[in-house]
mmCIF file of C-alpha atoms in Angstrom:
data_model
loop_
_atom_site.group_PDB
_atom_site.id
_atom_site.type_symbol
_atom_site.label_atom_id
_atom_site.label_comp_id
_atom_site.label_asym_id
_atom_site.label_seq_id
_atom_site.Cartn_x
_atom_site.Cartn_y
_atom_site.Cartn_z
ATOM 1 C CA LEU Y 3 -0.565 16.525 4.641
ATOM 2 C CA THR Y 4 2.654 14.780 3.673
ATOM 3 C CA LEU Y 5 3.441 13.911 7.295
ATOM 4 C CA PHE Y 6 0.224 12.052 8.104
ATOM 5 C CA HIS Y 7 -1.236 8.742 7.076
ATOM 6 C CA CYS Y 8 -4.009 9.097 4.463
ATOM 7 C CA ILE Y 9 -6.236 6.167 3.554
ATOM 8 C CA GLY Y 10 -6.929 5.293 -0.071
ATOM 9 C CA SER Y 11 -8.647 2.661 -2.182
ATOM 10 C CA HIS Y 12 -7.278 0.899 -5.255
ATOM 11 C CA ASP Y 13 -9.437 1.097 -8.406
ATOM 12 C CA SER Y 14 -11.788 3.085 -6.202
ATOM 13 C CA PHE Y 15 -14.685 3.173 -8.682
ATOM 14 C CA SER Y 16 -14.857 -0.564 -9.391
ATOM 15 C CA TYR Y 17 -17.593 -1.409 -6.876
ATOM 16 C CA TRP Y 18 -19.815 -1.626 -9.964
ATOM 17 C CA VAL Y 19 -18.879 -2.604 -13.496
ATOM 18 C CA ASP Y 20 -21.249 -3.357 -16.350
ATOM 19 C CA GLU Y 21 -20.880 -6.887 -17.694
ATOM 20 C CA LYS Y 22 -23.253 -5.938 -20.530
ATOM 21 C CA SER Y 23 -20.946 -3.153 -21.728
ATOM 22 C CA PRO Y 24 -18.194 -3.622 -24.294
ATOM 23 C CA VAL Y 25 -14.839 -4.807 -22.971
ATOM 24 C CA GLY Y 26 -12.695 -1.774 -22.225
ATOM 25 C CA PRO Y 27 -9.792 -0.536 -24.365
ATOM 26 C CA ASP Y 28 -7.503 -1.343 -21.416
ATOM 27 C CA GLN Y 29 -7.774 -5.042 -22.365
ATOM 28 C CA THR Y 30 -5.765 -7.083 -24.876
ATOM 29 C CA PRO Y 31 -7.209 -8.180 -28.256
ATOM 30 C CA THR Y 32 -7.294 -11.784 -26.962
ATOM 31 C CA ILE Y 33 -9.492 -10.857 -24.004
ATOM 32 C CA LYS Y 34 -11.759 -8.827 -26.287
ATOM 33 C CA ARG Y 35 -12.249 -11.855 -28.540
ATOM 34 C CA LEU Y 36 -12.944 -14.198 -25.607
ATOM 35 C CA ALA Y 37 -15.404 -11.720 -24.106
ATOM 36 C CA ARG Y 38 -17.808 -12.350 -26.975
ATOM 37 C CA ILE Y 39 -18.829 -15.331 -24.845
ATOM 38 C CA SER Y 40 -21.237 -14.043 -22.151
ATOM 39 C CA LEU Y 41 -19.788 -16.312 -19.437
ATOM 40 C CA VAL Y 42 -16.353 -14.729 -19.935
ATOM 41 C CA LYS Y 43 -17.714 -11.294 -19.057
ATOM 42 C CA LYS Y 44 -19.294 -12.658 -15.881
ATOM 43 C CA LEU Y 45 -15.916 -14.073 -14.874
ATOM 44 C CA MET Y 46 -14.172 -10.827 -15.851
ATOM 45 C CA LYS Y 47 -16.459 -8.973 -13.476
ATOM 46 C CA LYS Y 48 -15.259 -11.118 -10.560
ATOM 47 C CA TRP Y 49 -11.691 -10.014 -11.275
ATOM 48 C CA SER Y 50 -12.464 -6.397 -12.231
ATOM 49 C CA VAL Y 51 -14.274 -5.473 -9.018
ATOM 50 C CA THR Y 52 -11.785 -4.435 -6.303
ATOM 51 C CA GLN Y 53 -14.116 -2.601 -3.884
ATOM 52 C CA ASN Y 54 -17.452 -3.350 -2.227
ATOM 53 C CA LEU Y 55 -18.296 0.209 -1.171
ATOM 54 C CA THR Y 56 -19.637 3.096 -3.253
ATOM 55 C CA PHE Y 57 -17.804 6.436 -3.287
ATOM 56 C CA ARG Y 58 -20.110 7.758 -0.577
ATOM 57 C CA GLU Y 59 -19.642 4.661 1.578
ATOM 58 C CA GLN Y 60 -15.869 4.811 1.132
ATOM 59 C CA LEU Y 61 -15.853 8.475 2.182
ATOM 60 C CA GLU Y 62 -17.960 7.681 5.234
ATOM 61 C CA ALA Y 63 -15.510 4.881 6.107
ATOM 62 C CA GLY Y 64 -12.577 7.333 6.038
ATOM 63 C CA ILE Y 65 -11.184 6.899 2.510
ATOM 64 C CA ARG Y 66 -9.680 10.165 1.245
ATOM 65 C CA TYR Y 67 -7.521 9.090 -1.732
ATOM 66 C CA PHE Y 68 -9.191 7.712 -4.877
ATOM 67 C CA ASP Y 69 -7.366 5.827 -7.634
ATOM 68 C CA LEU Y 70 -9.217 6.628 -10.885
ATOM 69 C CA ARG Y 71 -8.912 5.136 -14.385
ATOM 70 C CA VAL Y 72 -11.120 6.522 -17.143
ATOM 71 C CA SER Y 73 -12.084 5.931 -20.762
ATOM 72 C CA SER Y 74 -14.403 6.953 -23.543
ATOM 73 C CA LYS Y 75 -16.847 4.259 -24.649
ATOM 74 C CA PRO Y 76 -16.999 2.931 -28.237
ATOM 75 C CA GLY Y 77 -20.019 4.236 -30.099
ATOM 76 C CA ASP Y 78 -20.810 6.918 -27.519
ATOM 77 C CA ALA Y 79 -21.740 10.047 -29.469
ATOM 78 C CA ASP Y 80 -21.859 12.468 -26.526
ATOM 79 C CA GLN Y 81 -18.138 12.265 -25.576
ATOM 80 C CA GLU Y 82 -19.078 10.994 -22.094
ATOM 81 C CA ILE Y 83 -16.262 9.587 -19.938
ATOM 82 C CA TYR Y 84 -16.579 6.445 -17.797
ATOM 83 C CA PHE Y 85 -14.567 4.784 -15.079
ATOM 84 C CA ILE Y 86 -12.988 1.573 -16.306
ATOM 85 C CA HIS Y 87 -11.272 -1.590 -15.085
ATOM 86 C CA GLY Y 88 -11.618 -4.277 -17.727
ATOM 87 C CA LEU Y 89 -15.305 -3.438 -17.998
ATOM 88 C CA PHE Y 90 -16.952 -0.023 -17.945
ATOM 89 C CA GLY Y 91 -18.180 1.432 -14.678
ATOM 90 C CA ILE Y 92 -20.374 4.437 -13.929
ATOM 91 C CA LYS Y 93 -20.104 7.811 -15.649
ATOM 92 C CA VAL Y 94 -17.312 9.924 -14.199
ATOM 93 C CA ARG Y 95 -19.747 12.834 -13.843
ATOM 94 C CA ASP Y 96 -22.007 10.806 -11.531
ATOM 95 C CA GLY Y 97 -19.096 9.682 -9.352
ATOM 96 C CA LEU Y 98 -17.713 13.200 -8.997
ATOM 97 C CA MET Y 99 -21.101 14.603 -8.019
ATOM 98 C CA GLU Y 100 -21.424 11.914 -5.340
ATOM 99 C CA ILE Y 101 -18.057 12.942 -3.898
ATOM 100 C CA ASP Y 102 -18.969 16.629 -4.065
ATOM 101 C CA SER Y 103 -22.202 16.016 -2.159
ATOM 102 C CA PHE Y 104 -20.208 14.513 0.722
ATOM 103 C CA LEU Y 105 -17.702 17.380 0.701
ATOM 104 C CA THR Y 106 -20.467 19.997 0.798
ATOM 105 C CA GLN Y 107 -21.827 18.316 3.929
ATOM 106 C CA HIS Y 108 -18.328 18.026 5.457
ATOM 107 C CA PRO Y 109 -16.507 21.300 4.645
ATOM 108 C CA GLN Y 110 -13.303 20.406 6.516
ATOM 109 C CA GLU Y 111 -12.693 17.143 4.661
ATOM 110 C CA ILE Y 112 -9.992 16.953 1.950
ATOM 111 C CA VAL Y 113 -9.822 14.389 -0.868
ATOM 112 C CA PHE Y 114 -7.151 13.384 -3.380
ATOM 113 C CA LEU Y 115 -8.481 12.356 -6.812
ATOM 114 C CA ASP Y 116 -5.743 10.664 -8.822
ATOM 115 C CA PHE Y 117 -6.588 10.342 -12.533
ATOM 116 C CA ASN Y 118 -3.714 8.074 -13.526
ATOM 117 C CA HIS Y 119 -4.885 6.029 -16.529
ATOM 118 C CA PHE Y 120 -6.629 7.331 -19.646
ATOM 119 C CA TYR Y 121 -7.900 5.067 -22.446
ATOM 120 C CA ALA Y 122 -9.286 5.942 -25.894
ATOM 121 C CA MET Y 123 -9.226 9.652 -25.089
ATOM 122 C CA ASP Y 124 -8.298 12.430 -27.505
ATOM 123 C CA GLU Y 125 -8.125 16.156 -26.767
ATOM 124 C CA THR Y 126 -11.907 16.533 -26.974
ATOM 125 C CA HIS Y 127 -12.416 13.775 -24.408
ATOM 126 C CA HIS Y 128 -9.903 15.356 -22.036
ATOM 127 C CA LYS Y 129 -11.618 18.732 -22.312
ATOM 128 C CA CYS Y 130 -14.939 17.043 -21.569
ATOM 129 C CA LEU Y 131 -13.500 15.318 -18.496
ATOM 130 C CA ILE Y 132 -11.861 18.485 -17.178
ATOM 131 C CA LEU Y 133 -15.141 20.362 -17.665
ATOM 132 C CA ARG Y 134 -16.892 17.658 -15.614
ATOM 133 C CA ILE Y 135 -14.330 18.165 -12.850
ATOM 134 C CA GLN Y 136 -14.917 21.934 -12.859
ATOM 135 C CA GLU Y 137 -18.696 21.492 -12.872
ATOM 136 C CA ALA Y 138 -18.578 19.080 -9.954
ATOM 137 C CA PHE Y 139 -16.235 20.914 -7.592
ATOM 138 C CA GLY Y 140 -15.994 24.576 -8.639
ATOM 139 C CA ASN Y 141 -14.285 26.635 -5.934
ATOM 140 C CA LYS Y 142 -13.456 23.506 -3.920
ATOM 141 C CA LEU Y 143 -10.576 22.786 -6.341
ATOM 142 C CA CYS Y 144 -7.123 23.437 -4.925
ATOM 143 C CA PRO Y 145 -4.649 25.144 -7.305
ATOM 144 C CA ALA Y 146 -1.367 23.292 -7.791
ATOM 145 C CA CYS Y 147 1.423 24.629 -5.588
ATOM 146 C CA THR Y 148 4.431 23.382 -3.644
ATOM 147 C CA VAL Y 149 3.598 20.290 -1.628
ATOM 148 C CA GLU Y 150 5.303 21.626 1.487
ATOM 149 C CA SER Y 151 2.930 24.617 1.578
ATOM 150 C CA MET Y 152 -0.107 22.335 1.849
ATOM 151 C CA THR Y 153 -1.492 22.176 5.384
ATOM 152 C CA LEU Y 154 -4.987 21.515 6.632
ATOM 153 C CA ARG Y 155 -5.101 25.028 8.026
ATOM 154 C CA THR Y 156 -4.305 26.677 4.683
ATOM 155 C CA LEU Y 157 -6.813 24.480 2.865
ATOM 156 C CA TRP Y 158 -9.528 25.295 5.396
ATOM 157 C CA GLU Y 159 -8.783 29.012 5.144
ATOM 158 C CA LYS Y 160 -9.080 28.906 1.347
ATOM 159 C CA LYS Y 161 -12.057 26.509 1.488
ATOM 160 C CA CYS Y 162 -10.239 24.130 -0.856
ATOM 161 C CA GLN Y 163 -11.226 20.487 -0.503
ATOM 162 C CA VAL Y 164 -10.157 18.707 -3.703
ATOM 163 C CA LEU Y 165 -6.686 18.006 -5.086
ATOM 164 C CA ILE Y 166 -6.840 16.676 -8.661
ATOM 165 C CA PHE Y 167 -3.782 14.803 -9.964
ATOM 166 C CA TYR Y 168 -3.744 14.411 -13.751
ATOM 167 C CA HIS Y 169 -1.201 12.045 -15.300
ATOM 168 C CA CYS Y 170 -1.304 13.646 -18.731
ATOM 169 C CA PRO Y 171 0.315 16.785 -20.213
ATOM 170 C CA PHE Y 172 -3.091 18.511 -20.239
ATOM 171 C CA TYR Y 173 -2.485 19.415 -16.593
ATOM 172 C CA LYS Y 174 -0.275 22.285 -17.815
ATOM 173 C CA GLN Y 175 -3.316 24.104 -19.227
ATOM 174 C CA TYR Y 176 -5.306 24.252 -15.975
ATOM 175 C CA PRO Y 177 -4.133 25.726 -12.644
ATOM 176 C CA PHE Y 178 -6.240 23.285 -10.593
ATOM 177 C CA LEU Y 179 -4.644 20.164 -12.107
ATOM 178 C CA TRP Y 180 -1.613 18.804 -10.275
ATOM 179 C CA PRO Y 181 1.015 16.898 -12.293
ATOM 180 C CA GLY Y 182 1.099 13.150 -11.775
ATOM 181 C CA LYS Y 183 4.765 13.301 -10.771
ATOM 182 C CA LYS Y 184 3.634 15.003 -7.546
ATOM 183 C CA ILE Y 185 2.042 11.762 -6.366
ATOM 184 C CA PRO Y 186 4.144 8.713 -7.351
ATOM 185 C CA ALA Y 187 2.554 5.323 -6.641
ATOM 186 C CA PRO Y 188 5.093 2.523 -7.202
ATOM 187 C CA TRP Y 189 3.491 -0.839 -8.005
ATOM 188 C CA ALA Y 190 4.839 -4.159 -6.702
ATOM 189 C CA ASN Y 191 3.032 -6.341 -9.288
ATOM 190 C CA THR Y 192 3.216 -9.519 -7.205
ATOM 191 C CA THR Y 193 0.970 -12.185 -5.682
ATOM 192 C CA SER Y 194 3.342 -12.708 -2.736
ATOM 193 C CA VAL Y 195 2.690 -10.872 0.551
ATOM 194 C CA SER Y 196 6.347 -11.134 1.577
ATOM 195 C CA LYS Y 197 7.513 -9.655 -1.737
ATOM 196 C CA LEU Y 198 4.891 -6.920 -1.475
ATOM 197 C CA ILE Y 199 6.015 -5.892 2.007
ATOM 198 C CA LEU Y 200 9.672 -5.894 0.951
ATOM 199 C CA PHE Y 201 8.745 -3.698 -2.017
ATOM 200 C CA LEU Y 202 6.782 -1.293 0.187
ATOM 201 C CA GLU Y 203 9.688 -1.006 2.611
ATOM 202 C CA THR Y 204 12.190 -0.429 -0.208
ATOM 203 C CA THR Y 205 10.136 2.212 -2.007
ATOM 204 C CA LEU Y 206 9.492 4.051 1.264
ATOM 205 C CA SER Y 207 13.221 4.163 1.974
ATOM 206 C CA GLU Y 208 13.812 5.566 -1.521
ATOM 207 C CA ARG Y 209 10.970 8.111 -1.603
ATOM 208 C CA ALA Y 210 11.811 11.754 -2.165
ATOM 209 C CA PRO Y 211 11.984 13.589 1.178
ATOM 210 C CA ARG Y 212 10.390 16.719 -0.296
ATOM 211 C CA GLY Y 213 8.372 17.882 -3.281
ATOM 212 C CA SER Y 214 5.718 15.192 -3.612
ATOM 213 C CA PHE Y 215 3.153 13.042 -1.900
ATOM 214 C CA HIS Y 216 3.712 9.268 -1.912
ATOM 215 C CA VAL Y 217 1.290 6.378 -2.408
ATOM 216 C CA SER Y 218 2.087 2.958 -0.957
ATOM 217 C CA GLN Y 219 0.008 0.454 -2.939
ATOM 218 C CA ALA Y 220 -0.603 -2.375 -0.467
ATOM 219 C CA ILE Y 221 -2.180 -4.546 -3.145
ATOM 220 C CA LEU Y 222 -1.560 -7.969 -4.635
ATOM 221 C CA THR Y 223 -1.877 -8.332 -8.401
ATOM 222 C CA PRO Y 224 -3.157 -11.610 -9.909
ATOM 223 C CA ARG Y 225 -1.211 -13.253 -12.692
ATOM 224 C CA VAL Y 226 -2.786 -15.312 -15.488
ATOM 225 C CA LYS Y 227 -2.264 -18.575 -13.595
ATOM 226 C CA THR Y 228 -3.749 -17.025 -10.433
ATOM 227 C CA ILE Y 229 -6.896 -16.140 -12.355
ATOM 228 C CA ALA Y 230 -7.014 -19.582 -13.987
ATOM 229 C CA ARG Y 231 -6.800 -21.355 -10.614
ATOM 230 C CA GLY Y 232 -9.426 -19.173 -8.961
ATOM 231 C CA LEU Y 233 -11.532 -18.400 -11.999
ATOM 232 C CA VAL Y 234 -14.914 -18.610 -10.281
ATOM 233 C CA GLY Y 235 -13.820 -17.257 -6.912
ATOM 234 C CA GLY Y 236 -12.667 -13.884 -8.222
ATOM 235 C CA LEU Y 237 -10.096 -11.472 -6.818
ATOM 236 C CA LYS Y 238 -11.654 -11.063 -3.376
ATOM 237 C CA ASN Y 239 -12.044 -14.747 -2.548
ATOM 238 C CA THR Y 240 -8.908 -16.017 -4.299
ATOM 239 C CA LEU Y 241 -6.240 -13.465 -3.398
ATOM 240 C CA VAL Y 242 -7.376 -10.610 -1.180
ATOM 241 C CA HIS Y 243 -9.436 -12.102 1.631
ATOM 242 C CA ARG Y 244 -6.752 -14.398 3.016
ATOM 243 C CA ASN Y 245 -3.873 -11.921 2.616
ATOM 244 C CA LEU Y 246 -5.360 -8.632 3.879
ATOM 245 C CA PRO Y 247 -4.763 -9.434 7.585
ATOM 246 C CA ALA Y 248 -1.000 -9.815 6.959
ATOM 247 C CA ILE Y 249 -0.958 -6.548 5.006
ATOM 248 C CA LEU Y 250 -2.828 -4.836 7.852
ATOM 249 C CA ASP Y 251 -0.244 -6.129 10.337
ATOM 250 C CA TRP Y 252 2.418 -4.312 8.307
ATOM 251 C CA VAL Y 253 0.325 -1.142 8.240
ATOM 252 C CA LYS Y 254 0.115 -1.195 12.056
ATOM 253 C CA THR Y 255 3.910 -0.954 12.303
ATOM 254 C CA GLN Y 256 4.216 2.132 10.103
ATOM 255 C CA LYS Y 257 5.072 5.675 11.137
ATOM 256 C CA PRO Y 258 4.211 8.808 9.144
ATOM 257 C CA GLY Y 259 6.831 11.419 8.323
ATOM 258 C CA SER Y 260 9.013 12.611 5.474
ATOM 259 C CA MET Y 261 10.292 9.073 4.786
ATOM 260 C CA GLY Y 262 7.336 7.151 6.175
ATOM 261 C CA VAL Y 263 3.942 6.077 4.895
ATOM 262 C CA ASN Y 264 1.930 8.989 3.507
ATOM 263 C CA ILE Y 265 -0.994 7.601 1.447
ATOM 264 C CA ILE Y 266 -1.702 3.881 1.588
ATOM 265 C CA THR Y 267 -4.175 2.033 -0.658
ATOM 266 C CA SER Y 268 -5.828 -1.366 -0.523
ATOM 267 C CA ASP Y 269 -8.379 -3.512 -2.311
ATOM 268 C CA PHE Y 270 -11.712 -4.166 -0.559
ATOM 269 C CA VAL Y 271 -11.049 -1.658 2.202
ATOM 270 C CA ASP Y 272 -14.075 -2.879 4.152
ATOM 271 C CA LEU Y 273 -12.871 -6.472 4.636
ATOM 272 C CA VAL Y 274 -10.640 -5.555 7.599
ATOM 273 C CA ASP Y 275 -10.370 -2.505 9.859
ATOM 274 C CA PHE Y 276 -8.125 -0.834 7.293
ATOM 275 C CA ALA Y 277 -9.382 2.746 7.587
ATOM 276 C CA THR Y 278 -9.876 2.557 11.355
ATOM 277 C CA THR Y 279 -6.322 1.289 11.844
ATOM 278 C CA VAL Y 280 -4.784 4.147 9.831
ATOM 279 C CA ILE Y 281 -6.929 6.751 11.594
ATOM 280 C CA GLU Y 282 -5.808 5.389 14.975
ATOM 281 C CA LEU Y 283 -2.168 5.702 13.880
ATOM 282 C CA ASN Y 284 -2.781 9.382 13.125
ATOM 283 C CA ASP Y 285 -4.401 9.829 16.545
ATOM 284 C CA LEU Y 286 -1.290 8.356 18.166
ATOM 285 C CA LEU Y 287 0.897 10.767 16.196
ATOM 286 C CA GLN Y 288 -1.170 13.709 17.420
ATOM 287 C CA GLU Y 289 -0.832 12.481 21.012
ATOM 288 C CA ASP Y 290 2.944 12.092 20.636
ATOM 289 C CA ARG Y 291 3.235 15.639 19.279
ATOM 290 C CA ALA Y 292 1.136 17.021 22.117
ATOM 291 C CA LEU Y 293 3.332 15.262 24.686
ATOM 292 C CA ALA Y 294 6.484 16.571 22.982
ATOM 293 C CA LYS Y 295 5.253 20.136 23.481
ATOM 294 C CA CYS Y 296 4.644 19.622 27.211
#
């Protein structure tokens, strides 16, 4: 699993966010004050949405790594947990059940669920979330172990289909939660394609050769002035649409392996042949290995 390309989506859940919900606790006090104006929330939605496809549609397109950020909601009495990116998305429970439905129909498929940001969550909220994970996947959950021991064959034999990464100390209490350090995802935080590619190359050259997976975040991050200039256009039309082809060109040059691209994520994975390109790279690797054995 660490030697192949795996396709992921950034802010995977954000195909739908609720502009009528409160602004999330991941936002600054200034944004929360501005969001009292209804138009501000409509504009926030244009910059909070980073995917067009639902979980099911992403899975059908080949996405197998999901970047997940979660939060409790102010005033919610039932301790429910929601996906969040500026605004609240769907309930985590509903998203997990959608993923599980796909996995039940495709018993040889493996997914990585990376819970990497938690907002407004105390111990009770974490226990609620972890219970939701158990309820959704049951015996499909893969116990944490050494990364090098993870192969498709061993996962198929054990009928494990879900690896849960949990960037919070609570992972220590549950055998099916993998520590976040096992899946580092360095972030370039830039609007420049050239700087992004340089960052991706540098972090790949510095990645640990053993002991962890590795996420290459092939994403551009808007700054305040970027948002101001493209306020109405939103993330997709202002930043992503025109730059994704150049990012895809870089992806096409990559090789998997201990110091190569492992998991690679993008915004709006459906805008270009992102998933298809990565799958074809894996097919070429398989062909090369077959020829090497001849």
